[in-house]
Amino acid sequence: MAKGNNQKLKLLYLTKIFMEKTDEEHRLTLSEITSRLNAYEVNADRKTLYLDFDELRHFGLDIKKEQEGRTAVYYLASRDFELAELKLLVDSVQSAKFITEKKSRALIKKLEALVSEYEARQLHRNVIISGRVKTMNESILINVDRIHAAINNNRQIAFKYFQWTPNKKREYRHDGKTYVISPWHMVWDDENYYLIAYDAEAGIIKHYRVDKMMKIEELDEKRKGQKKLKELDIAAYSKRLFGMFSGEPERVTLECEDHMAGVIIDRFGKDTMMIRRNNGRFTASVDVIPSDQFLGWIIGMNGGIKVTGPETVVGKLKEMLQKQAEMYG
């Protein structure tokens, strides 16, 4: 038998066939495998295929043989990722606001390549991206990579920070000022990526939306603020910020209906101080920055959660409600 033009690539094409064309529900006979190899200009016979399968198994591919009647069939039984795991990753990619719609589709296409073409269809059926609110900053993944590189290299970064205008144009904040900060941590909060950093000029810890950062450059200067960041509890910091709005944290007391226990635990954690009362309610004490975002969250609970202290926060909530009442007559 004359050798095919791609005979040296035989094991690679065999791997491709098993990866793309087989799974537990879809198997191939020796004849079908041979035919597919021929399509790649690779020749094979029964005896050499047995040896090839053994080589691939030795390499780590989980190639199984089963009988369907009197015919032997072969397939790839396991992979690095289970289908359920990939569905989870697909859901995460498509729901992440910080990844653009274009990049979401590209990433999901790559995830589909990790299973057979038949299982990939199941992933494709789960993809619902159109109409989702996604970031419009195509450089988001490059931003994340550059920030992580600066953190690993213990270097400061410089960047521009923008906001959107009513005519949907990007506008640099502070008249195009170049921000220079020391990056320390990346946090994914409320479906957005944030950078937690130290601002040496102001002497405080700040955070920035990564998708609103542009022209990021790694500087030669080493990072500052190590002592402050070492003392920072990132999880507690994120919980206090409530939507990453800045301000001074306060101990706020909440009176909640019993069915709100899960809401409190989900938001503030199981370590939250919660005291049962006799009227189907309980009180909870939380450390939080009482921003408009937090107060709006309280209002959204429709009476299930009530702020009882301190008076300054209660006053801010009353003012917000009064303003809303006046706005809607």
XYZ file of C-alpha atoms in Angstrom:
329
model
C 0.000 0.000 0.000
C 1.451 3.372 -0.994
C 1.882 5.808 1.854
C -0.272 8.909 1.983
C 1.156 12.415 1.727
C 0.555 13.080 5.442
C 1.686 9.729 6.834
C 4.004 11.327 9.415
C 0.997 13.124 10.882
C -0.978 9.932 11.357
C -1.135 10.002 15.176
C -2.071 13.680 15.178
C -4.926 13.103 12.742
C -6.064 10.088 14.754
C -6.177 12.254 17.854
C -8.184 14.883 15.948
C -10.682 12.245 14.785
C -11.189 10.856 18.290
C -11.505 14.358 19.793
C -13.953 15.729 17.216
C -15.945 12.736 16.023
C -16.350 10.458 19.050
C -17.794 10.415 22.556
C -19.740 7.889 24.639
C -22.754 8.199 22.337
C -20.838 8.364 19.057
C -18.337 5.644 18.147
C -16.436 4.673 15.038
C -15.567 1.334 13.475
C -12.087 0.581 12.152
C -13.432 1.019 8.642
C -14.847 4.462 9.488
C -11.596 5.520 11.153
C -9.626 4.358 8.118
C -11.936 6.291 5.812
C -11.511 9.484 7.819
C -7.738 9.064 7.825
C -7.820 8.617 4.044
C -9.615 11.957 3.794
C -6.525 13.498 5.444
C -4.308 11.674 2.929
C -3.171 9.160 5.554
C -3.266 5.412 4.867
C -3.867 2.798 7.596
C -4.627 -0.880 8.002
C -6.170 -2.865 10.833
C -2.857 -4.099 12.293
C -1.157 -0.686 12.409
C -4.280 0.950 13.849
C -4.195 -1.378 16.857
C -0.599 -0.291 17.486
C -1.551 3.358 16.995
C -4.367 3.067 19.546
C -1.924 1.598 22.071
C 0.462 4.501 21.449
C -2.301 7.039 22.006
C -3.395 5.275 25.199
C 0.206 5.348 26.405
C 0.238 9.075 25.649
C -2.865 9.543 27.835
C -5.912 9.359 25.575
C -8.721 7.289 27.092
C -9.600 5.291 23.963
C -12.158 2.568 24.640
C -13.237 -0.425 22.584
C -16.754 -1.880 22.758
C -18.806 -4.384 20.803
C -21.922 -3.428 18.903
C -23.199 -6.833 17.849
C -20.276 -8.453 16.055
C -18.611 -5.133 15.222
C -15.899 -3.479 17.344
C -16.268 0.276 17.832
C -13.884 2.830 19.327
C -14.322 6.185 21.045
C -12.698 8.698 23.392
C -14.265 7.968 26.785
C -12.994 10.892 28.868
C -11.488 14.344 28.427
C -9.865 17.058 30.486
C -13.274 18.695 30.985
C -16.634 17.019 31.525
C -19.561 18.380 29.504
C -21.225 19.687 32.686
C -18.045 21.582 33.609
C -17.905 23.221 30.193
C -21.570 24.221 30.445
C -20.693 25.978 33.695
C -17.794 27.799 32.018
C -19.986 28.785 29.057
C -22.612 30.203 31.414
C -19.913 32.180 33.240
C -18.489 33.616 30.026
C -21.835 34.613 28.537
C -23.072 36.233 31.762
C -19.882 38.175 32.537
C -20.482 41.845 31.782
C -16.783 42.618 31.613
C -16.327 40.427 28.504
C -17.572 41.913 25.238
C -20.137 40.047 23.138
C -17.547 39.469 20.395
C -14.984 38.066 22.834
C -17.672 35.960 24.551
C -18.471 34.218 21.281
C -14.781 33.632 20.560
C -14.151 32.126 23.998
C -17.212 29.892 23.821
C -16.090 28.672 20.388
C -12.781 27.623 21.947
C -14.595 25.849 24.785
C -16.668 23.941 22.233
C -13.431 22.580 20.750
C -12.762 20.712 24.003
C -15.590 18.231 23.343
C -16.842 16.293 20.337
C -18.763 18.150 17.658
C -21.927 16.431 18.894
C -21.515 17.588 22.509
C -20.475 21.036 21.248
C -24.013 21.443 19.898
C -25.330 21.130 23.440
C -23.056 23.966 24.497
C -24.133 26.020 21.504
C -27.819 25.603 22.361
C -27.128 27.108 25.793
C -25.519 30.248 24.375
C -27.856 33.255 24.623
C -25.787 36.423 24.293
C -27.715 38.807 22.041
C -29.452 41.553 24.003
C -27.298 41.099 27.113
C -25.709 44.246 28.517
C -21.997 43.657 27.899
C -18.983 45.905 28.149
C -18.058 47.798 24.981
C -14.351 47.911 25.811
C -12.685 45.347 23.547
C -9.372 45.699 25.418
C -10.732 44.286 28.699
C -8.753 41.020 28.545
C -5.585 42.889 27.594
C -6.183 45.205 30.559
C -6.542 42.263 32.929
C -3.376 40.670 31.577
C -1.342 43.889 31.906
C -2.552 44.499 35.447
C -1.701 40.958 36.535
C 1.742 41.326 34.940
C 2.363 44.539 36.895
C 1.227 42.870 40.121
C 3.534 39.901 39.509
C 6.419 42.255 38.677
C 5.717 44.426 41.738
C 5.389 47.555 39.577
C 3.128 50.604 39.515
C 0.914 51.338 36.520
C -0.275 54.454 34.703
C -3.592 54.695 32.831
C -6.435 56.888 31.651
C -9.908 56.528 33.191
C -13.085 57.268 31.239
C -16.816 57.651 31.717
C -19.718 57.528 29.252
C -21.500 60.694 28.137
C -25.236 60.916 27.240
C -24.306 60.833 23.537
C -22.613 57.446 24.152
C -19.073 58.750 23.757
C -16.100 57.975 25.963
C -14.849 60.955 27.953
C -11.658 60.912 30.011
C -12.195 61.791 33.648
C -10.393 64.711 35.302
C -9.571 66.346 31.952
C -7.549 63.398 30.732
C -5.388 63.107 33.832
C -2.978 60.155 33.884
C -3.610 58.037 36.967
C -0.549 56.509 38.653
C -1.283 53.848 41.256
C 0.053 50.630 42.786
C -2.112 47.646 41.743
C -2.651 44.934 44.379
C -5.806 42.879 43.873
C -8.408 42.074 41.221
C -12.005 41.595 42.388
C -15.051 40.404 40.449
C -18.033 42.126 42.069
C -21.571 42.595 40.785
C -20.552 41.108 37.397
C -17.734 43.625 36.894
C -13.966 43.417 37.270
C -12.389 45.894 39.701
C -8.788 46.732 40.518
C -7.997 47.443 44.157
C -4.965 49.701 44.328
C -3.047 52.111 46.521
C -2.972 55.787 45.575
C 0.270 57.115 47.074
C -0.620 60.738 46.257
C -3.860 60.565 48.248
C -2.476 58.030 50.751
C -5.570 55.799 50.508
C -6.819 52.545 48.967
C -8.974 53.015 45.860
C -10.717 50.802 43.336
C -11.298 51.160 39.590
C -13.551 49.476 37.024
C -11.129 47.586 34.781
C -13.319 47.979 31.678
C -13.132 51.782 32.093
C -9.318 51.833 32.176
C -7.409 52.664 28.986
C -3.789 52.993 27.855
C -2.433 50.945 30.760
C 1.357 51.079 31.081
C 3.613 49.267 33.517
C 6.088 51.662 35.143
C 9.589 51.081 36.478
C 8.695 52.241 40.004
C 7.938 49.554 42.579
C 4.501 49.356 44.153
C 3.670 51.285 47.319
C 1.145 50.720 50.096
C 2.201 47.200 51.014
C 1.533 47.730 54.729
C -1.993 49.088 54.154
C -2.903 46.338 51.705
C -1.482 43.635 53.980
C -3.965 44.718 56.658
C -6.887 44.760 54.198
C -9.458 41.965 54.334
C -10.454 41.818 50.649
C -13.674 39.857 51.244
C -14.829 42.258 53.956
C -13.791 45.239 51.823
C -15.912 44.033 48.909
C -18.945 43.414 51.121
C -18.740 46.883 52.689
C -18.490 48.673 49.362
C -21.851 47.452 48.066
C -21.480 47.843 44.321
C -17.946 49.204 44.778
C -19.129 52.687 45.801
C -16.560 54.444 47.996
C -17.046 56.050 51.388
C -16.451 55.494 55.086
C -17.770 52.196 56.518
C -20.260 52.253 59.393
C -21.849 49.652 61.644
C -25.483 49.591 60.500
C -28.270 47.810 62.376
C -31.001 46.144 60.328
C -34.358 44.802 61.452
C -35.372 41.960 59.150
C -38.265 39.596 58.607
C -37.265 35.971 59.252
C -37.476 34.993 55.565
C -34.740 37.569 54.838
C -32.122 35.513 56.711
C -30.886 33.963 53.473
C -30.626 37.386 51.829
C -28.480 38.703 54.704
C -26.233 35.634 54.725
C -25.819 35.693 50.937
C -24.836 39.364 51.008
C -22.810 39.653 54.233
C -21.760 36.079 55.073
C -22.562 33.549 57.802
C -20.420 35.411 60.338
C -22.923 38.289 60.419
C -24.294 38.964 63.911
C -27.992 38.011 63.820
C -30.298 38.079 66.890
C -33.731 36.428 66.847
C -36.770 38.344 68.132
C -40.236 37.081 69.113
C -42.256 38.746 66.343
C -41.012 36.819 63.328
C -38.119 39.206 62.896
C -34.425 39.394 63.721
C -31.792 42.107 63.927
C -28.484 42.053 62.070
C -25.438 44.273 62.471
C -23.324 44.801 59.361
C -20.279 46.883 58.490
C -21.134 48.655 55.263
C -20.597 51.916 53.400
C -24.083 53.508 53.442
C -23.981 54.641 49.821
C -27.055 55.358 47.699
C -26.497 51.883 46.212
C -26.864 50.298 49.660
C -29.918 52.389 50.560
C -31.515 51.525 47.214
C -30.937 47.847 48.012
C -32.777 48.322 51.329
C -35.713 49.985 49.567
C -35.770 47.138 47.067
C -36.471 44.692 49.895
C -40.003 46.161 50.056
C -40.178 46.408 53.849
C -38.495 43.071 54.527
C -35.403 44.881 55.821
C -35.489 48.100 57.837
C -32.572 50.304 58.895
C -32.832 51.118 62.625
C -29.467 52.764 63.187
C -27.418 54.834 63.240
C -29.648 57.898 62.937
C -27.452 59.430 60.221
C -28.138 56.471 57.944
C -31.841 56.426 58.826
C -31.922 60.138 57.951
C -30.267 59.531 54.576
C -32.818 56.807 53.822
C -35.725 59.124 54.713
C -34.308 61.825 52.443
C -34.000 59.358 49.585
C -37.588 58.154 50.045
C -38.841 61.753 50.264
C -37.045 62.627 47.056
C -38.529 59.599 45.310
C -42.013 60.480 46.580
C -41.680 64.046 45.280
C -40.359 62.812 41.935
C -43.410 60.610 41.401
C -45.925 62.998 42.919
